[in-house]
mmCIF file of C-alpha atoms in Angstrom:
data_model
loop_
_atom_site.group_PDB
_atom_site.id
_atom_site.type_symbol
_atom_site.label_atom_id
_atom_site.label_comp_id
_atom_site.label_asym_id
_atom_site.label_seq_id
_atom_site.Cartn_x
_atom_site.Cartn_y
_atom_site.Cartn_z
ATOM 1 C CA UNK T 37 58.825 -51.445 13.792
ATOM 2 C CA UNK T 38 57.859 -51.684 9.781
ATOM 3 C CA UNK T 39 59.913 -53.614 7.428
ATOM 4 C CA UNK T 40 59.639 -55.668 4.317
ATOM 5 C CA UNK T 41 59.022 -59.526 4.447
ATOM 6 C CA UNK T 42 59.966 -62.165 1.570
ATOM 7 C CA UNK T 43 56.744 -64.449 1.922
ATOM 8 C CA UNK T 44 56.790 -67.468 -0.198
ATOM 9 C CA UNK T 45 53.529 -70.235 1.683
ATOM 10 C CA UNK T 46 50.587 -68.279 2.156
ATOM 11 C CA UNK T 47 47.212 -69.064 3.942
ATOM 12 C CA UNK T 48 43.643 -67.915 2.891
ATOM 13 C CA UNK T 49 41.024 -67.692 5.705
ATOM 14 C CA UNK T 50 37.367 -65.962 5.180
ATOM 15 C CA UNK T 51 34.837 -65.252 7.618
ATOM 16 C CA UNK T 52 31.219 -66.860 6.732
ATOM 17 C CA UNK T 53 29.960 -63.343 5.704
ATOM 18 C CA UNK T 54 28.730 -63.797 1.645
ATOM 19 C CA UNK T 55 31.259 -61.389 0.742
ATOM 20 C CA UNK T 56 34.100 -63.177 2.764
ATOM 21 C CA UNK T 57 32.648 -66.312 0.865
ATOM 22 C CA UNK T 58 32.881 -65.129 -2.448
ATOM 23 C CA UNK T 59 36.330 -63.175 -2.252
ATOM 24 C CA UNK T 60 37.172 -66.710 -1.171
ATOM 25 C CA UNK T 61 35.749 -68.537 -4.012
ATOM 26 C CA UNK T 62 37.328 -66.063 -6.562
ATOM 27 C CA UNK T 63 40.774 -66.251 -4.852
ATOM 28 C CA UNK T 64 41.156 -69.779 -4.081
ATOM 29 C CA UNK T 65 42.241 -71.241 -7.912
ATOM 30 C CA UNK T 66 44.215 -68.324 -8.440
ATOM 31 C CA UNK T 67 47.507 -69.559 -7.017
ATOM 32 C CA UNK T 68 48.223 -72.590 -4.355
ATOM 33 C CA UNK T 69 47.609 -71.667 -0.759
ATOM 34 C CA UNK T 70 48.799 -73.820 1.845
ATOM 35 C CA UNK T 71 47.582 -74.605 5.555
ATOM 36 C CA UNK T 72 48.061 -72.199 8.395
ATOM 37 C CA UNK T 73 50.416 -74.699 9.758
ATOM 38 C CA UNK T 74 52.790 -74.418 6.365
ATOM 39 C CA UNK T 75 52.284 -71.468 5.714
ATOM 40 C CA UNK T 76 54.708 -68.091 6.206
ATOM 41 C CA UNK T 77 51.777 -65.730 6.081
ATOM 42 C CA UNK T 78 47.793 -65.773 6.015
ATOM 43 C CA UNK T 79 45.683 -63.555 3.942
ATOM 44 C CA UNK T 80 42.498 -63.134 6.070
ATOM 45 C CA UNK T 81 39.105 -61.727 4.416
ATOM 46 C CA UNK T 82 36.195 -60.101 6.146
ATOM 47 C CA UNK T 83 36.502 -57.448 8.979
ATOM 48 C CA UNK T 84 38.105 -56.308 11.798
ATOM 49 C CA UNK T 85 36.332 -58.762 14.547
ATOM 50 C CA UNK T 86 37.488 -61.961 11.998
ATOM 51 C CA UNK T 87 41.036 -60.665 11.765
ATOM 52 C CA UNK T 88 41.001 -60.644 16.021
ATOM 53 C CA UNK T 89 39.357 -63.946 15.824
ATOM 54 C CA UNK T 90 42.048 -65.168 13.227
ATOM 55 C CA UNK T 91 45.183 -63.731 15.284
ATOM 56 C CA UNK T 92 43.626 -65.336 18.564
ATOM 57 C CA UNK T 93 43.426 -68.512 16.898
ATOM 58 C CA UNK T 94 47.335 -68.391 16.411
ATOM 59 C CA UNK T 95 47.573 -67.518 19.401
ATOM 60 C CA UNK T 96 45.834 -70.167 21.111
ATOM 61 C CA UNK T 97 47.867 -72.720 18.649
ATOM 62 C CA UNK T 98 51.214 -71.078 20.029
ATOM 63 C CA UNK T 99 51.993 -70.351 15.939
ATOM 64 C CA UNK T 100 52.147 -67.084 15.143
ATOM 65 C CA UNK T 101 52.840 -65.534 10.954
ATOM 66 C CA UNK T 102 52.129 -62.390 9.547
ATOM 67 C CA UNK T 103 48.835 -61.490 8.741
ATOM 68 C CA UNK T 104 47.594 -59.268 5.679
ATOM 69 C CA UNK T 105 43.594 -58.708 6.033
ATOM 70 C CA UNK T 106 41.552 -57.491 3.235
ATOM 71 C CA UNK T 107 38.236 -55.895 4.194
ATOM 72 C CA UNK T 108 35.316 -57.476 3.546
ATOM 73 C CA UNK T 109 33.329 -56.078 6.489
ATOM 74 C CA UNK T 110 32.210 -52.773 8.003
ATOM 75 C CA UNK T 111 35.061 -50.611 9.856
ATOM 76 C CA UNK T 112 38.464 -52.347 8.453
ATOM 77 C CA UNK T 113 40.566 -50.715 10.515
ATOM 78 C CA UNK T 114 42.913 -53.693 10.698
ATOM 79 C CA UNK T 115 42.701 -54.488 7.087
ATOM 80 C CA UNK T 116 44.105 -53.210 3.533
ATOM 81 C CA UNK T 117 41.672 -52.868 0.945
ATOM 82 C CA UNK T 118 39.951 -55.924 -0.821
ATOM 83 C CA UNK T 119 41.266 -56.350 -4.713
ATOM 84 C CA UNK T 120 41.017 -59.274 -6.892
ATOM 85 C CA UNK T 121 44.341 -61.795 -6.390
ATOM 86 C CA UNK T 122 46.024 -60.152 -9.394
ATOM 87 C CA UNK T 123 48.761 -58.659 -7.981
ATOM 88 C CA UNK T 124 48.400 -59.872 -4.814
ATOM 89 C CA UNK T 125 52.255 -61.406 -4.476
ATOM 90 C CA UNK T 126 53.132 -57.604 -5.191
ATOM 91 C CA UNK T 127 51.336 -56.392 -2.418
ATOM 92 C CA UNK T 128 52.706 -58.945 0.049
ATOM 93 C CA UNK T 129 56.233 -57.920 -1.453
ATOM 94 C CA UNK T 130 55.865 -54.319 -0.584
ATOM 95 C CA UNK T 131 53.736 -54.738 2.669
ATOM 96 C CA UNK T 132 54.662 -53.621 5.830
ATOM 97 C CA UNK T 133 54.852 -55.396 8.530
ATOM 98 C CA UNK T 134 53.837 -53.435 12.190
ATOM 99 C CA UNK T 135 53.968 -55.476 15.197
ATOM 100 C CA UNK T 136 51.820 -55.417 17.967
ATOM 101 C CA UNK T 137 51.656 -56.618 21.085
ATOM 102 C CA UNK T 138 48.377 -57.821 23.269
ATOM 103 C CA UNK T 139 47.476 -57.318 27.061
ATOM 104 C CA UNK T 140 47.721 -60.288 29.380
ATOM 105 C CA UNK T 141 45.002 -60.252 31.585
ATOM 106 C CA UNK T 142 44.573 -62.804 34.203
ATOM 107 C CA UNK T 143 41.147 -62.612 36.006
ATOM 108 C CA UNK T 144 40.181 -63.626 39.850
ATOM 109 C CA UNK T 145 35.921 -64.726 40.268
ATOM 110 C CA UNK T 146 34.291 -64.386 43.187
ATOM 111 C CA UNK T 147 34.319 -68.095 43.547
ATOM 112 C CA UNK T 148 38.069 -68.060 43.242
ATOM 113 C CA UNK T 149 38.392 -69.319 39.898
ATOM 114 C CA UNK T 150 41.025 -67.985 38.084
ATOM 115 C CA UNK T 151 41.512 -67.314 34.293
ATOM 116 C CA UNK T 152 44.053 -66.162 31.990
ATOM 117 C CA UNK T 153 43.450 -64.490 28.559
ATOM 118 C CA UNK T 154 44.965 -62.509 25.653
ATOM 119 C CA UNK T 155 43.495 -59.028 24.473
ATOM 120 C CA UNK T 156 44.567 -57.928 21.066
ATOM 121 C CA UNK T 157 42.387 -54.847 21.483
ATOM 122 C CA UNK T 158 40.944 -53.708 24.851
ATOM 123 C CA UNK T 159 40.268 -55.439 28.046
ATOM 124 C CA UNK T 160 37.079 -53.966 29.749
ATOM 125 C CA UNK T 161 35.430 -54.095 33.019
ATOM 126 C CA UNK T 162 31.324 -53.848 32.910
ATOM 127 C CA UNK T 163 27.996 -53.631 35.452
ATOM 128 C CA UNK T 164 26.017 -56.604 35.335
ATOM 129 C CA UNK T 165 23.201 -54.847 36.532
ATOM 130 C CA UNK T 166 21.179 -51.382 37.132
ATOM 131 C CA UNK T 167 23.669 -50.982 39.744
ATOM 132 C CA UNK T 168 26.794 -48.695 38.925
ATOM 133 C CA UNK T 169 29.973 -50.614 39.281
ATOM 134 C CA UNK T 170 32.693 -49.636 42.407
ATOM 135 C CA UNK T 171 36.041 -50.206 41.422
ATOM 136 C CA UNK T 172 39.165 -49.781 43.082
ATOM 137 C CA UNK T 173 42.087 -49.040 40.535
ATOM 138 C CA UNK T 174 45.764 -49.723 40.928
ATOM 139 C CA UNK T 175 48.616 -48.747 39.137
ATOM 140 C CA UNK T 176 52.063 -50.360 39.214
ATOM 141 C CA UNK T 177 50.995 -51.464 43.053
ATOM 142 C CA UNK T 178 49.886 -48.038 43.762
ATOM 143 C CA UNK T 179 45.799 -47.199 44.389
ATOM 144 C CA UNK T 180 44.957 -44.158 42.189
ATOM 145 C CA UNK T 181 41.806 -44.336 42.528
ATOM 146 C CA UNK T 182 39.763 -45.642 45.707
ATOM 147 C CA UNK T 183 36.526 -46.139 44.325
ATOM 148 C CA UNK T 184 35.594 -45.129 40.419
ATOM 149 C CA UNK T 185 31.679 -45.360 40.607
ATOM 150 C CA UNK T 186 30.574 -45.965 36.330
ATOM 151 C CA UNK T 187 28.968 -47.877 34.028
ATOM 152 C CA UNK T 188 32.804 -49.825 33.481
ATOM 153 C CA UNK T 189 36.635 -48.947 32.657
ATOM 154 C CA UNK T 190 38.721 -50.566 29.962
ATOM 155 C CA UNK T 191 42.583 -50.360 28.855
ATOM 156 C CA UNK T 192 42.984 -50.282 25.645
ATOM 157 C CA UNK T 193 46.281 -51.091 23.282
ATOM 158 C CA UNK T 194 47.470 -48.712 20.524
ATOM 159 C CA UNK T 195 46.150 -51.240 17.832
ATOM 160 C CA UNK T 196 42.416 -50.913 19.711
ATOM 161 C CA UNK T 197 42.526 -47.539 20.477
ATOM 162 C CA UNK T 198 40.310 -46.459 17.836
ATOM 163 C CA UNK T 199 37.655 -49.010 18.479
ATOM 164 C CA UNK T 200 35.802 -49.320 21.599
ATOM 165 C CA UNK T 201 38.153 -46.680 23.763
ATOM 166 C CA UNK T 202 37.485 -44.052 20.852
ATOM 167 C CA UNK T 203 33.794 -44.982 21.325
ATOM 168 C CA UNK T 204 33.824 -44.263 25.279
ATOM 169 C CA UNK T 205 36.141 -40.706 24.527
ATOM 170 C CA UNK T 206 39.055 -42.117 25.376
ATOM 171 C CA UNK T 207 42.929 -41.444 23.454
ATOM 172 C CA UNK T 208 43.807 -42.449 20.569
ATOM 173 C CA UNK T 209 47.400 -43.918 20.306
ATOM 174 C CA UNK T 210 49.906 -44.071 17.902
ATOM 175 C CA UNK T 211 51.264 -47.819 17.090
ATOM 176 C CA UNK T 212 54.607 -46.695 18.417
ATOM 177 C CA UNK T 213 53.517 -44.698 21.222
ATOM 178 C CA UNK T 214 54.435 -47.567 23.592
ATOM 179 C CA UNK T 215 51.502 -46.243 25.720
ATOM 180 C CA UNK T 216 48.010 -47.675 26.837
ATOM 181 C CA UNK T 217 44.778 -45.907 27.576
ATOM 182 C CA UNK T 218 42.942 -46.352 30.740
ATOM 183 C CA UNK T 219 39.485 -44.662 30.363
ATOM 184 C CA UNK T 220 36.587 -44.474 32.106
ATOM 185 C CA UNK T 221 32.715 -45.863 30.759
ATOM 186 C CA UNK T 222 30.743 -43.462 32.046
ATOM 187 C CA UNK T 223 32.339 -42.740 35.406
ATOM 188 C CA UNK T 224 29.625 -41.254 38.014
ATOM 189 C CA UNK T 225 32.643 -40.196 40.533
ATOM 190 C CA UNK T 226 35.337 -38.778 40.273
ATOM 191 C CA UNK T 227 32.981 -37.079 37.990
ATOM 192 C CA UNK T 228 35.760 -34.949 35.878
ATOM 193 C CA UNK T 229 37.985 -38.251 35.820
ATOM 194 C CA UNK T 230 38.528 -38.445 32.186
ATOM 195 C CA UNK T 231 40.603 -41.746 32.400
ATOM 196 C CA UNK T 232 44.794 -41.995 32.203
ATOM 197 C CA UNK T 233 47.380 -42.543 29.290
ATOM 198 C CA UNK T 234 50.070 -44.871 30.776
ATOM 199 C CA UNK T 235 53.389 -46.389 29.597
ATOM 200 C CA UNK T 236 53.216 -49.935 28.302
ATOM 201 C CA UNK T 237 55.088 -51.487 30.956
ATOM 202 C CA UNK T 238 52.377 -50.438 33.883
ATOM 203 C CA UNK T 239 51.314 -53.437 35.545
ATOM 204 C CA UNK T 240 47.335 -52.250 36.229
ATOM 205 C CA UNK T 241 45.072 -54.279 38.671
ATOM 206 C CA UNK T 242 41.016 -53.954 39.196
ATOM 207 C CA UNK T 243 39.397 -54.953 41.857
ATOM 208 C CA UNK T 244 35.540 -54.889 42.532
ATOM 209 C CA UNK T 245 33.881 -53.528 45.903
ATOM 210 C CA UNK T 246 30.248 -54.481 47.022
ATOM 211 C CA UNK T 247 30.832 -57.820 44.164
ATOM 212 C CA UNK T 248 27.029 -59.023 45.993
ATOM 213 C CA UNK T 249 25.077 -56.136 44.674
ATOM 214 C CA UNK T 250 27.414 -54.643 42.255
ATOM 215 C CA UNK T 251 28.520 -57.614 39.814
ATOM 216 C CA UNK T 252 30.793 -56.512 37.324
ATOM 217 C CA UNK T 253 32.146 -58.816 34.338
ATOM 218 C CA UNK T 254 35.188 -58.684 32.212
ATOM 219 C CA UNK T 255 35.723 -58.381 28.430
ATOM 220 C CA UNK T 256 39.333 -59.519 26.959
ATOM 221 C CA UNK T 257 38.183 -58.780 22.991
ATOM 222 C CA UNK T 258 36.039 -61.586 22.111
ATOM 223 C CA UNK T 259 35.354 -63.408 25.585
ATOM 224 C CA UNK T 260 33.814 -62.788 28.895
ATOM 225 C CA UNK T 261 33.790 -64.048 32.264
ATOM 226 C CA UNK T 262 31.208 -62.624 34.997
ATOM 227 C CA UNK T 263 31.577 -62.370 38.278
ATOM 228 C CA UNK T 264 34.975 -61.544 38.776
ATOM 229 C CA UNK T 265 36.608 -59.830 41.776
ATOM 230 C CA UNK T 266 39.935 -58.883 40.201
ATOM 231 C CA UNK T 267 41.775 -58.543 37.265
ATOM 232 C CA UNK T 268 45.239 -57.663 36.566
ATOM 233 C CA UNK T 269 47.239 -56.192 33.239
ATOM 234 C CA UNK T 270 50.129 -55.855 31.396
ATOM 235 C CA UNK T 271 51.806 -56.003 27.978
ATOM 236 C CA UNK T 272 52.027 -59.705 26.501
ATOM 237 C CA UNK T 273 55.634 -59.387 25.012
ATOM 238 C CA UNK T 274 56.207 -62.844 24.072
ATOM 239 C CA UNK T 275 52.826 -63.056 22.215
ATOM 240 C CA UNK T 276 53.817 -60.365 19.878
ATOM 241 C CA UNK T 277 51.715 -60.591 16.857
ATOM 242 C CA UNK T 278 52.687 -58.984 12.900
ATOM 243 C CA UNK T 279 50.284 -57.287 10.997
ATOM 244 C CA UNK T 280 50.928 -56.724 7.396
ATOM 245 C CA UNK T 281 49.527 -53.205 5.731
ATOM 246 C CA UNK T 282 50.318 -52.239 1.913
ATOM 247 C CA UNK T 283 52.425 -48.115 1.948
ATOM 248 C CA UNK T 284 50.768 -45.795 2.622
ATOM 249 C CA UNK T 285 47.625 -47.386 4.199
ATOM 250 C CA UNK T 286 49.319 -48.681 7.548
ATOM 251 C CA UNK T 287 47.990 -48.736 10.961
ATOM 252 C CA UNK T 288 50.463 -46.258 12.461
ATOM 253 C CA UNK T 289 49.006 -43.424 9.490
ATOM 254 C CA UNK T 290 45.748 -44.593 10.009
ATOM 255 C CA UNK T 291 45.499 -43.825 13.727
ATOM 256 C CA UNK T 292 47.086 -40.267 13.358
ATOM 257 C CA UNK T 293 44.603 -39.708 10.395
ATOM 258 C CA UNK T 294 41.747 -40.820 12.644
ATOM 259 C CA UNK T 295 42.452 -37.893 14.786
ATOM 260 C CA UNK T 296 41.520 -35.427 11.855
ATOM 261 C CA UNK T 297 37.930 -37.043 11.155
ATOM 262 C CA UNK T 298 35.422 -34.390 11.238
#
């Protein structure tokens, strides 16, 4: 899963965050950058939710290169940390790359209109109203659970399992644990349901019950479609994206050190 890259046409991208702007300023007439389209890696600045916006983008362009954040936001999970451009050719010589792969999710509304989107982090399913959500949950074609009365449910990947899953007590995954949490958002019955840790090649379908008075919407990262009546999961292989981390700080050690946080 890690290994060394020889990177030669690199891309700079910056959120619109002052500190994203100024990082940018200062790094941009240290060296020549190319475009995204030319390049063989991107150096992204700002925080975690611009590096998801930045690998959706390739994404959505069907181009995908190695990405090495620097944090210039809040959490940084997904990011090294931000130094001057000084050595930064050494650090993209001795980064590691860790792949990662999203969740397809393709989404039924209760008009019928279907949709199709890519979740680098979580996919989750959320009330639309006072009213508690009913949701019937399927796994690999099987019901496992009739009816989960809550506030929502989500699967998460690995790479988001310390973001919004950590927040609603759910696992947190190693990057090679080839497993994906399924976890509850404050599930009214089964009360004690705590939520599931699956293998990555479950194929996991939600579908809503009483949609009239119990609308629930769905949450692939950064988008959101209401209404819905289904949705249906599993691991995007052929969008497999490459993050780049410098030793010692890479997402795989930084999700088992999570678990130690007091």
């Amino acid at each position: 899963m890690a290994k060394s890259l020889n990177i030669e046409h690199i891309a700079l991208v910056a959120s619109e965050t002052p500190r994203a702007q100024e990082a940018f300023a200062e790094l941009s007439g240290q060296r020549e950058w190319v475009s995204m389209d030319e390049a063989d890696a991107v150096v992204v600045l700002g925080g975690d939710g611009f590096m998801l916006h930045t690998l959706h983008a390739m994404l959505d362009a069907g181009r995908v290169i190695p990405a090495y954040g620097m944090n210039l936001g809040t959490v940084g999970f997904l990011m090294n940390r931000y130094r001057n451009g000084a050595n930064l050719d050494k650090r993209l010589a001795k980064a590691r790359a860790m792949a990662i792969a999203p969740l397809r999710m393709h989404a039924v509304t209760q008009t019928g209109a279907t949709c199709d989107w890519r979740a680098i982090n979580e996919v989750s399913l959320l009330r639309e109203t006072r009213q508690t959500a009913k949701i019937e949950v399927s796994v690999d074609d099987r019901v496992r659970i009739e009816e989960l009365v809550c506030d929502g449910v989500l699967v998460a990947t690995p790479a988001g399992s310390t973001a919004y899953n950590l927040s609603a007590n759910g696992p947190i995954l190693p990057l090679d644990s080839q497993l994906l949490a399924l976890t509850p958002i404050s599930a009214f019955r089964p009360r004690r349901w705590s939520g599931a840790i699956l293998p990555d090649r479950s194929a996991i379908k939600f579908r809503v019950r009483e949609p009239e008075k119990r609308p629930v919407s769905v949450v692939a990262d950064q988008k959101e479609l209401r209404d819905i009546a289904e949705v249906s999961l599993e691991i995007a292989r052929e969008n497999e994206l490459t993050l780049l981390f410098d030793p010692g700080h890479a997402l795989d050690e930084r999700i088992v050190a999570e678990q130690f946080v007091t």
